[in-house]
């Protein structure tokens, strides 16, 4: 299968060894921990943040420390946290509401100690009383301590700190540098005994300002041992950290891009010489999957399906046609219950009898049926777009939340998800377009495979307009064709909306003086991946004296620029390549001439990854307008954001400000 030229996993920089050899950033000296309850002169006088003038609040200072101690004869993970937040505008008052979650299971629990909070207003300090801290049960595993800062005003500095004592060593899970508000400085410290081995990764595009690693000898004493372990002492910091703003469309899960350090416990060397492995290899996972009752065993039910589906389903000689028939049967038979359910609650027999199930039950049933039909089919594990990219270096099974079928017919690969009744054979739902998945070949080893969306995704409108001056109207028709993913969305809208509501929504989207007088679904020109419609329409109130002012864009693909940020520090992701074409012929009424036409425009992104073409010309009694926007890439790096923003500024300007003026005489 063709490999994608973009590997989104490259946003994860790998750590290697105690010295973090893969980092080549300049090492600066970090700041020492600041005492609680005091502000520097700079912190007191801070009023605006020049690098983000619209910020409602900013973190002046954030510090954390993670280390291990022996408490009551048992090793405990200690987390200390200290932060100062400046409120710049009233909209930032929401930063005064604090929730600190902590974890427990049936046997052990984390404890929060030394919670202190204080509001600084100039020289006045208002402390938080302990009876103003509340406990809230979030669910069966998580509890939270909650409080609100007192006496918060514009210009206040909110300061709090706490200590968490945890019996769960796997909860050394890293540090998030970036958040929804900017930070001047954020520092993470850790002291890790040498017998604890963690996988680590730096996520996001921001660079470390401090990157220190050293070794402290005999850092932790265990009773009854002759040699105490050494510790790895870490200090990482960033400064001038921009806020992560989720105000725009066209992105993958924010977790892919928010700058942070991720830690995951890999191995623990016990004092008795044994080794506990927390991170498994893919070979280990492959073996476990074969015997897993929820996935592995459910993959071996083809005998059940052979007995409970029509024999004719397997009769078609052509393999591709047979696969399409089986796919259509599963689509029709099952109704998706809205749940994913890939690691538990998968019972394909029960789901088949009840004609409904989760994603795992529906697509594993599909895999069983395809294999029963003699079509080699594997299960592919995915993570949806809003769930984050799966880690490639080692198995983290919680990264995956979805399963689909992978079929190879005549050396062509098809990915199938039968849960969506509107998705054609070989087209995954948009939520699954997340670059790659893990193919679980139960007879061989599993492997990664890139996912490419079908490329023919278009919206095409062709229209013609004639004027009826006697009635001060314009009449015409336009044919709207939607291809690929656009066709799936359009077919769903048509099938799930009654005709009157569908037409009314179209009229309201176009304008107050626009009326659809006739509608036809053009079945002969439509397929599973193409939907074509014809609209007859009428426009009112176009003539002003002797002049006609006509907006030629009946359909506006983008009436506003989707890209509005001054700077975007994460990529733009469209999911699939796409194009938008609009062509209209306008007939000039007798006695009128063309006074004004929109100017021709073109705009191209580097390597023609995005291309805009617009032209409007007059010939005889006809004005012809042509607009085409093509995006030849699904993923655009943040370095291209400014150009992409300029491209869509041109698109919206053309569609909103193109006026054809016709004058009598």
Coordinates of C-alpha atoms in Angstrom, one line a residue, residues 87-585:
X87 CA -6.3 37.8 36.1
X88 CA -6.2 40.4 33.3
X89 CA -9.9 40.7 32.4
X90 CA -13.2 39.8 34.1
X91 CA -13.6 37.0 31.5
X92 CA -10.6 35.4 33.3
X93 CA -12.5 35.0 36.6
X94 CA -13.3 31.4 35.7
X95 CA -9.6 30.6 36.5
X96 CA -10.6 31.1 40.2
X97 CA -12.5 27.8 40.2
X98 CA -10.1 25.0 41.0
X99 CA -10.6 21.2 40.8
X100 CA -7.8 18.8 41.8
X101 CA -8.7 15.2 40.9
X102 CA -7.1 12.2 42.7
X103 CA -7.4 8.5 42.1
X104 CA -8.3 5.4 44.2
X105 CA -9.2 1.8 43.7
X106 CA -10.8 -0.8 46.0
X107 CA -7.5 -1.3 48.0
X108 CA -5.5 2.0 47.8
X109 CA -6.0 5.7 47.4
X110 CA -4.2 8.9 46.8
X111 CA -4.2 11.7 49.4
X112 CA -4.1 15.5 49.0
X113 CA -2.3 17.4 51.7
X114 CA -1.1 21.0 52.4
X115 CA -3.7 22.7 50.1
X116 CA -3.0 26.4 50.4
X117 CA -4.6 29.2 48.3
X118 CA -4.3 32.9 48.4
X119 CA -5.7 35.9 46.4
X120 CA -3.3 38.8 46.0
X121 CA -4.8 42.3 45.3
X122 CA -1.8 44.6 45.5
X123 CA -0.6 44.5 49.1
X124 CA -3.8 42.9 50.3
X125 CA -3.8 39.1 50.6
X126 CA -6.9 37.0 51.2
X127 CA -6.3 33.4 52.2
X128 CA -8.5 30.4 51.6
X129 CA -9.9 28.7 54.7
X130 CA -9.8 24.9 54.9
X131 CA -13.6 24.8 55.4
X132 CA -13.9 26.4 51.9
X133 CA -12.4 23.3 50.3
X134 CA -15.0 20.7 49.2
X135 CA -14.8 17.0 48.2
X136 CA -16.7 15.7 45.2
X137 CA -17.0 12.1 44.0
X138 CA -16.5 12.1 40.2
X139 CA -17.0 8.4 39.6
X140 CA -16.0 5.1 41.2
X141 CA -12.3 5.7 40.6
X142 CA -11.9 9.5 40.9
X143 CA -12.5 12.1 43.5
X144 CA -11.8 15.9 43.4
X145 CA -11.0 18.6 45.9
X146 CA -12.7 21.8 44.8
X147 CA -12.5 25.4 45.9
X148 CA -13.0 29.0 44.6
X149 CA -10.6 31.8 45.3
X150 CA -12.0 34.6 47.5
X151 CA -12.1 38.3 46.6
X152 CA -11.2 37.9 42.9
X153 CA -10.9 41.1 40.9
X154 CA -9.4 42.3 37.7
X155 CA -5.6 42.4 38.4
X156 CA -5.7 39.7 41.1
X157 CA -3.0 37.1 41.3
X158 CA -4.3 33.7 42.3
X159 CA -1.8 31.5 44.0
X160 CA -2.2 27.9 45.2
X161 CA -0.1 24.8 46.0
X162 CA -0.7 21.3 47.2
X163 CA 1.0 17.9 47.8
X164 CA -0.3 14.6 46.5
X165 CA 0.8 11.3 48.0
X166 CA 0.2 8.3 45.8
X167 CA 0.7 4.6 46.2
X168 CA 0.4 4.2 42.4
X169 CA 3.9 4.5 40.9
X170 CA 2.4 4.4 37.4
X171 CA 0.8 7.8 38.1
X172 CA 4.1 9.5 37.3
X173 CA 2.5 10.4 34.0
X174 CA 4.4 13.6 33.0
X175 CA 3.6 17.3 32.8
X176 CA 1.4 19.5 30.6
X177 CA 3.2 22.7 29.7
X178 CA 0.5 24.2 27.4
X179 CA -3.0 25.0 28.4
X180 CA -6.0 27.2 27.3
X181 CA -4.2 30.4 28.7
X182 CA -0.6 31.5 28.1
X183 CA 2.2 30.8 30.5
X184 CA 5.3 32.9 31.2
X185 CA 7.2 30.0 32.8
X186 CA 6.4 26.3 33.5
X187 CA 8.9 23.9 35.2
X188 CA 8.7 20.2 35.8
X189 CA 11.1 18.4 38.2
X190 CA 11.4 14.7 38.9
X191 CA 13.7 12.4 40.9
X192 CA 13.3 8.8 39.7
X193 CA 15.0 5.7 41.3
X194 CA 17.1 3.8 38.9
X195 CA 15.0 0.6 39.3
X196 CA 12.0 2.4 37.8
X197 CA 12.1 2.6 34.0
X198 CA 9.7 5.0 32.2
X199 CA 9.0 5.5 28.5
X200 CA 9.0 9.2 27.8
X201 CA 8.0 11.5 24.9
X202 CA 7.8 15.2 24.2
X203 CA 4.6 16.0 22.4
X204 CA 3.8 19.2 20.5
X205 CA 5.8 21.7 18.5
X206 CA 7.2 23.9 21.4
X207 CA 10.8 23.7 22.4
X208 CA 12.2 23.2 25.9
X209 CA 14.0 26.2 27.4
X210 CA 15.5 24.0 30.2
X211 CA 16.6 20.4 29.7
X212 CA 18.7 19.2 32.6
X213 CA 19.4 15.6 33.6
X214 CA 21.8 14.4 36.3
X215 CA 22.3 11.4 38.7
X216 CA 22.0 11.6 42.5
X217 CA 23.7 8.7 44.3
X218 CA 22.0 6.7 47.0
X219 CA 18.9 8.8 46.8
X220 CA 16.4 6.5 48.4
X221 CA 16.9 4.1 51.4
X222 CA 15.2 0.8 51.6
X223 CA 15.3 -1.0 55.0
X224 CA 17.1 -4.3 54.8
X225 CA 19.1 -3.6 51.6
X226 CA 22.8 -3.1 51.4
X227 CA 22.8 -0.7 48.5
X228 CA 20.5 2.1 47.9
X229 CA 19.5 3.0 44.4
X230 CA 20.7 6.0 42.5
X231 CA 18.2 8.5 41.1
X232 CA 17.8 10.3 37.8
X233 CA 17.2 14.0 38.6
X234 CA 15.3 15.8 35.8
X235 CA 14.4 19.4 35.2
X236 CA 12.5 20.5 32.2
X237 CA 11.0 24.0 31.5
X238 CA 9.4 26.1 28.9
X239 CA 8.9 29.8 28.8
X240 CA 6.6 32.2 26.9
X241 CA 4.2 29.3 26.2
X242 CA 1.3 30.4 23.9
X243 CA -2.3 29.3 24.8
X244 CA -3.6 26.3 22.9
X245 CA -6.7 27.7 21.2
X246 CA -9.4 25.3 19.9
X247 CA -11.4 28.0 18.1
X248 CA -11.0 26.6 14.6
X249 CA -12.1 23.7 12.5
X250 CA -10.0 21.2 10.7
X251 CA -7.9 19.6 13.3
X252 CA -7.2 16.2 14.9
X253 CA -7.6 15.6 18.6
X254 CA -5.9 18.4 20.7
X255 CA -4.0 15.7 22.6
X256 CA -1.8 15.3 19.5
X257 CA -0.5 18.8 19.7
X258 CA -0.7 20.3 23.2
X259 CA 2.9 20.6 24.3
X260 CA 3.6 18.3 27.2
X261 CA 5.9 15.5 28.5
X262 CA 4.4 12.0 28.6
X263 CA 5.7 9.4 31.1
X264 CA 4.7 5.7 31.1
X265 CA 6.0 3.1 33.5
X266 CA 7.7 0.4 31.4
X267 CA 9.6 -1.8 33.9
X268 CA 10.1 -2.1 37.6
X269 CA 13.1 -4.0 39.0
X270 CA 12.1 -5.3 42.4
X271 CA 14.5 -5.6 45.3
X272 CA 14.2 -9.5 45.2
X273 CA 15.6 -9.5 41.6
X274 CA 12.4 -10.0 39.7
X275 CA 11.3 -7.6 37.0
X276 CA 7.7 -6.4 36.4
X277 CA 7.0 -5.4 32.8
X278 CA 4.3 -2.9 32.3
X279 CA 5.0 -2.2 28.7
X280 CA 4.5 -5.2 26.5
X281 CA 5.8 -6.0 23.0
X282 CA 3.5 -6.4 20.0
X283 CA 4.3 -10.1 20.0
X284 CA 2.9 -10.3 23.6
X285 CA -0.2 -8.4 22.5
X286 CA -0.7 -10.6 19.5
X287 CA -0.7 -13.7 21.6
X288 CA -3.1 -12.3 24.1
X289 CA -5.5 -11.1 21.4
X290 CA -5.9 -14.6 20.0
X291 CA -7.3 -15.8 23.4
X292 CA -9.2 -12.7 24.4
X293 CA -12.9 -13.4 25.0
X294 CA -14.0 -10.1 23.7
X295 CA -12.0 -9.9 20.4
X296 CA -9.9 -13.0 19.8
X297 CA -12.6 -15.6 20.5
X298 CA -15.3 -13.5 18.8
X299 CA -13.2 -13.7 15.6
X300 CA -13.7 -17.4 15.5
X301 CA -17.5 -17.5 15.1
X302 CA -17.8 -17.9 11.3
X303 CA -19.4 -21.3 11.8
X304 CA -22.3 -19.6 13.6
X305 CA -22.8 -17.1 10.8
X306 CA -22.6 -19.7 8.1
X307 CA -25.6 -21.4 9.7
X308 CA -27.6 -18.2 10.3
X309 CA -27.4 -16.3 7.0
X310 CA -28.8 -17.1 3.5
X311 CA -26.6 -19.5 1.6
X312 CA -27.0 -17.2 -1.4
X313 CA -24.8 -14.7 0.4
X314 CA -21.7 -16.8 -0.4
X315 CA -22.8 -18.0 -3.9
X316 CA -21.5 -15.1 -6.0
X317 CA -18.4 -16.3 -7.9
X318 CA -16.7 -12.9 -8.2
X319 CA -14.9 -12.2 -5.0
X320 CA -15.4 -8.4 -5.0
X321 CA -19.1 -8.7 -5.7
X322 CA -19.4 -11.4 -2.9
X323 CA -17.7 -9.1 -0.5
X324 CA -20.0 -6.2 -1.4
X325 CA -23.0 -8.4 -0.9
X326 CA -21.9 -9.5 2.5
X327 CA -21.1 -5.9 3.5
X328 CA -24.6 -4.7 2.4
X329 CA -26.2 -7.6 4.4
X330 CA -24.4 -6.6 7.6
X331 CA -25.2 -2.9 7.0
X332 CA -28.9 -3.8 6.6
X333 CA -29.0 -6.3 9.4
X334 CA -27.4 -4.4 12.2
X335 CA -28.3 -1.1 13.8
X336 CA -25.4 0.7 15.6
X337 CA -26.2 1.5 19.3
X338 CA -23.8 4.5 19.3
X339 CA -21.1 2.7 21.4
X340 CA -17.6 1.7 20.3
X341 CA -17.0 -1.2 22.7
X342 CA -13.8 -2.8 21.5
X343 CA -12.3 -4.2 24.7
X344 CA -15.4 -5.5 26.5
X345 CA -19.0 -6.3 25.9
X346 CA -18.4 -7.9 22.5
X347 CA -20.9 -10.8 21.9
X348 CA -21.5 -11.2 18.2
X349 CA -24.1 -14.0 18.6
X350 CA -26.2 -11.9 20.9
X351 CA -25.8 -8.8 18.7
X352 CA -26.8 -10.8 15.6
X353 CA -30.0 -12.1 17.2
X354 CA -30.9 -8.6 18.5
X355 CA -30.0 -6.9 15.2
X356 CA -28.1 -4.2 17.0
X357 CA -24.7 -3.8 18.6
X358 CA -21.6 -1.7 19.2
X359 CA -18.8 -1.0 16.7
X360 CA -16.9 -4.1 17.8
X361 CA -19.9 -6.4 17.5
X362 CA -20.9 -5.1 14.1
X363 CA -17.5 -5.1 12.4
X364 CA -16.3 -8.4 14.0
X365 CA -19.5 -9.9 12.7
X366 CA -18.6 -8.5 9.3
X367 CA -15.1 -10.0 9.5
X368 CA -16.5 -13.4 10.5
X369 CA -18.9 -13.4 7.5
X370 CA -16.3 -12.3 5.0
X371 CA -14.0 -15.1 6.2
X372 CA -16.9 -17.5 6.0
X373 CA -17.3 -16.4 2.4
X374 CA -13.7 -17.3 1.6
X375 CA -12.5 -13.7 1.6
X376 CA -9.3 -13.1 3.6
X377 CA -10.2 -10.4 6.2
X378 CA -8.2 -9.1 9.1
X379 CA -9.2 -6.9 12.0
X380 CA -7.7 -3.4 12.1
X381 CA -7.4 -1.4 15.4
X382 CA -7.9 2.3 15.0
X383 CA -8.1 5.5 17.1
X384 CA -10.7 7.9 15.9
X385 CA -9.8 11.5 15.0
X386 CA -11.0 12.9 18.3
X387 CA -9.2 10.2 20.4
X388 CA -5.6 11.0 19.4
X389 CA -3.0 9.2 17.3
X390 CA -1.9 5.8 18.6
X391 CA 1.7 5.4 19.9
X392 CA 3.8 3.5 17.4
X393 CA 7.0 2.7 19.5
X394 CA 5.2 0.3 21.8
X395 CA 1.7 -1.0 22.5
X396 CA -0.6 1.3 24.4
X397 CA -3.9 -0.5 24.0
X398 CA -5.9 2.3 25.5
X399 CA -4.8 4.4 22.5
X400 CA -7.3 2.4 20.4
X401 CA -11.0 2.8 20.5
X402 CA -12.3 1.4 17.2
X403 CA -12.1 -1.7 15.0
X404 CA -12.8 -2.1 11.2
X405 CA -12.4 -4.9 8.7
X406 CA -9.4 -4.9 6.3
X407 CA -9.9 -6.8 3.1
X408 CA -7.5 -7.6 0.3
X409 CA -9.1 -8.5 -3.0
X410 CA -7.0 -8.8 -6.2
X411 CA -4.1 -7.0 -4.5
X412 CA -6.3 -4.0 -3.6
X413 CA -7.0 -3.1 0.1
X414 CA -10.4 -2.1 1.3
X415 CA -11.3 -0.8 4.8
X416 CA -14.9 -1.6 5.8
X417 CA -17.1 -0.3 8.6
X418 CA -20.7 -1.6 8.4
X419 CA -22.0 0.5 11.3
X420 CA -22.9 3.4 9.0
X421 CA -25.8 2.7 6.7
X422 CA -24.8 5.5 4.3
X423 CA -21.1 4.7 3.9
X424 CA -20.3 2.9 0.6
X425 CA -18.1 -0.2 0.4
X426 CA -14.5 0.7 0.9
X427 CA -15.1 4.1 2.5
X428 CA -14.5 4.5 6.2
X429 CA -16.6 7.1 8.2
X430 CA -14.8 10.5 8.5
X431 CA -14.2 9.8 12.3
X432 CA -11.8 7.0 11.3
X433 CA -9.5 9.1 9.0
X434 CA -6.7 9.2 11.5
X435 CA -3.7 8.3 9.4
X436 CA -2.9 4.7 10.4
X437 CA -4.1 1.6 12.3
X438 CA -2.8 -1.7 13.5
X439 CA -3.7 -4.7 11.5
X440 CA -4.1 -7.8 13.7
X441 CA -3.2 -10.8 11.7
X442 CA -3.9 -13.7 14.0
X443 CA -1.9 -16.1 12.0
X444 CA 1.1 -13.9 11.6
X445 CA 2.4 -10.8 13.4
X446 CA 0.4 -7.6 13.6
X447 CA 1.7 -4.5 11.7
X448 CA 1.0 -0.8 11.1
X449 CA -0.7 0.3 7.9
X450 CA -1.4 3.8 6.7
X451 CA -5.0 4.8 5.8
X452 CA -5.6 7.0 2.8
X453 CA -9.1 8.5 2.2
X454 CA -10.6 8.2 -1.3
X455 CA -9.5 11.3 -3.3
X456 CA -12.6 12.2 -5.4
X457 CA -14.4 14.4 -2.9
X458 CA -16.0 17.3 -4.7
X459 CA -18.9 19.8 -4.6
X460 CA -19.9 21.0 -8.0
X461 CA -22.6 23.5 -8.8
X462 CA -23.6 24.5 -12.3
X463 CA -26.3 27.2 -12.7
X464 CA -28.0 29.4 -15.3
X465 CA -30.0 32.6 -14.6
X466 CA -32.4 34.6 -16.7
X467 CA -34.1 37.9 -15.7
X468 CA -37.8 38.6 -15.8
X469 CA -37.8 42.4 -15.7
X470 CA -41.6 42.7 -15.9
X471 CA -41.9 40.9 -12.5
X472 CA -38.6 42.2 -11.1
X473 CA -37.3 38.6 -10.6
X474 CA -34.7 36.2 -11.8
X475 CA -35.4 32.6 -12.6
X476 CA -33.1 29.7 -13.2
X477 CA -31.9 26.3 -12.3
X478 CA -28.8 24.9 -10.7
X479 CA -27.5 21.3 -10.6
X480 CA -25.6 20.4 -7.4
X481 CA -23.4 17.3 -7.4
X482 CA -21.7 16.0 -4.3
X483 CA -19.0 13.3 -4.6
X484 CA -17.2 11.1 -2.1
X485 CA -17.6 12.1 1.5
X486 CA -19.8 15.0 0.5
X487 CA -22.1 12.5 -1.2
X488 CA -22.4 10.5 2.0
X489 CA -23.3 13.6 4.0
X490 CA -25.8 14.7 1.4
X491 CA -27.5 11.3 1.1
X492 CA -27.9 11.2 4.9
X493 CA -29.5 14.6 4.9
X494 CA -31.9 13.7 2.1
X495 CA -32.9 10.4 3.7
X496 CA -33.3 11.7 7.2
X497 CA -35.2 14.9 6.5
X498 CA -38.6 15.4 4.9
X499 CA -38.7 17.2 1.6
X500 CA -40.4 20.4 2.8
X501 CA -37.9 20.9 5.7
X502 CA -35.0 20.0 3.4
X503 CA -36.0 22.7 0.8
X504 CA -36.8 25.2 3.5
X505 CA -33.3 24.8 5.0
X506 CA -31.8 25.3 1.5
X507 CA -33.8 28.5 1.0
X508 CA -32.8 29.9 4.4
X509 CA -29.1 29.1 3.8
X510 CA -29.1 31.1 0.5
X511 CA -31.1 34.2 1.5
X512 CA -34.4 35.9 2.2
X513 CA -35.3 36.7 -1.4
X514 CA -34.5 33.2 -2.7
X515 CA -37.3 30.6 -3.3
X516 CA -37.0 27.0 -4.6
X517 CA -39.9 26.4 -7.0
X518 CA -39.0 22.8 -7.9
X519 CA -36.7 20.1 -6.7
X520 CA -35.6 16.8 -8.3
X521 CA -33.3 14.1 -7.0
X522 CA -31.5 13.0 -10.2
X523 CA -31.4 9.2 -9.6
X524 CA -29.9 8.3 -13.0
X525 CA -27.0 10.6 -12.4
X526 CA -26.5 9.4 -8.8
X527 CA -24.6 6.4 -7.4
X528 CA -23.3 5.4 -3.9
X529 CA -20.5 8.0 -4.2
X530 CA -22.3 10.7 -6.3
X531 CA -25.5 12.6 -5.4
X532 CA -26.9 14.9 -8.0
X533 CA -29.9 17.3 -7.4
X534 CA -31.6 19.9 -9.6
X535 CA -33.2 23.0 -8.1
X536 CA -35.4 25.5 -10.0
X537 CA -35.5 28.8 -8.2
X538 CA -36.7 32.4 -8.2
X539 CA -35.0 35.5 -6.9
X540 CA -36.9 38.7 -6.1
X541 CA -36.1 42.5 -5.8
X542 CA -33.1 42.7 -8.1
X543 CA -33.7 45.9 -10.1
X544 CA -32.9 49.3 -8.7
X545 CA -34.1 51.9 -11.2
X546 CA -32.2 51.2 -14.4
X547 CA -29.6 49.1 -12.7
X548 CA -29.5 45.4 -11.8
X549 CA -27.2 44.4 -8.9
X550 CA -26.7 40.7 -8.9
X551 CA -24.8 38.5 -6.5
X552 CA -23.8 35.5 -8.7
X553 CA -23.0 33.1 -5.8
X554 CA -26.3 31.4 -5.0
X555 CA -24.2 28.8 -3.1
X556 CA -21.4 29.9 -0.9
X557 CA -19.0 27.1 0.1
X558 CA -17.3 29.3 2.7
X559 CA -19.1 32.5 3.7
X560 CA -16.5 33.2 6.4
X561 CA -12.8 32.4 6.8
X562 CA -12.5 29.2 9.0
X563 CA -8.9 30.4 9.9
X564 CA -8.9 33.4 12.2
X565 CA -6.0 33.0 14.6
X566 CA -3.1 35.3 14.5
X567 CA -0.9 32.3 14.9
X568 CA -1.7 28.6 15.0
X569 CA 0.9 26.3 16.6
X570 CA -0.6 23.0 15.5
X571 CA -1.3 21.7 12.0
X572 CA -4.5 22.0 9.9
X573 CA -6.0 18.7 9.0
X574 CA -8.9 18.4 6.4
X575 CA -9.2 14.6 6.7
X576 CA -9.4 14.1 2.9
X577 CA -8.5 16.0 -0.3
X578 CA -11.4 18.1 -1.6
X579 CA -12.4 20.5 -4.3
X580 CA -15.3 23.1 -4.8
X581 CA -16.4 24.2 -8.2
X582 CA -19.0 26.8 -9.1
X583 CA -20.1 27.7 -12.6
X584 CA -22.9 30.0 -13.6
X585 CA -24.2 31.5 -16.8

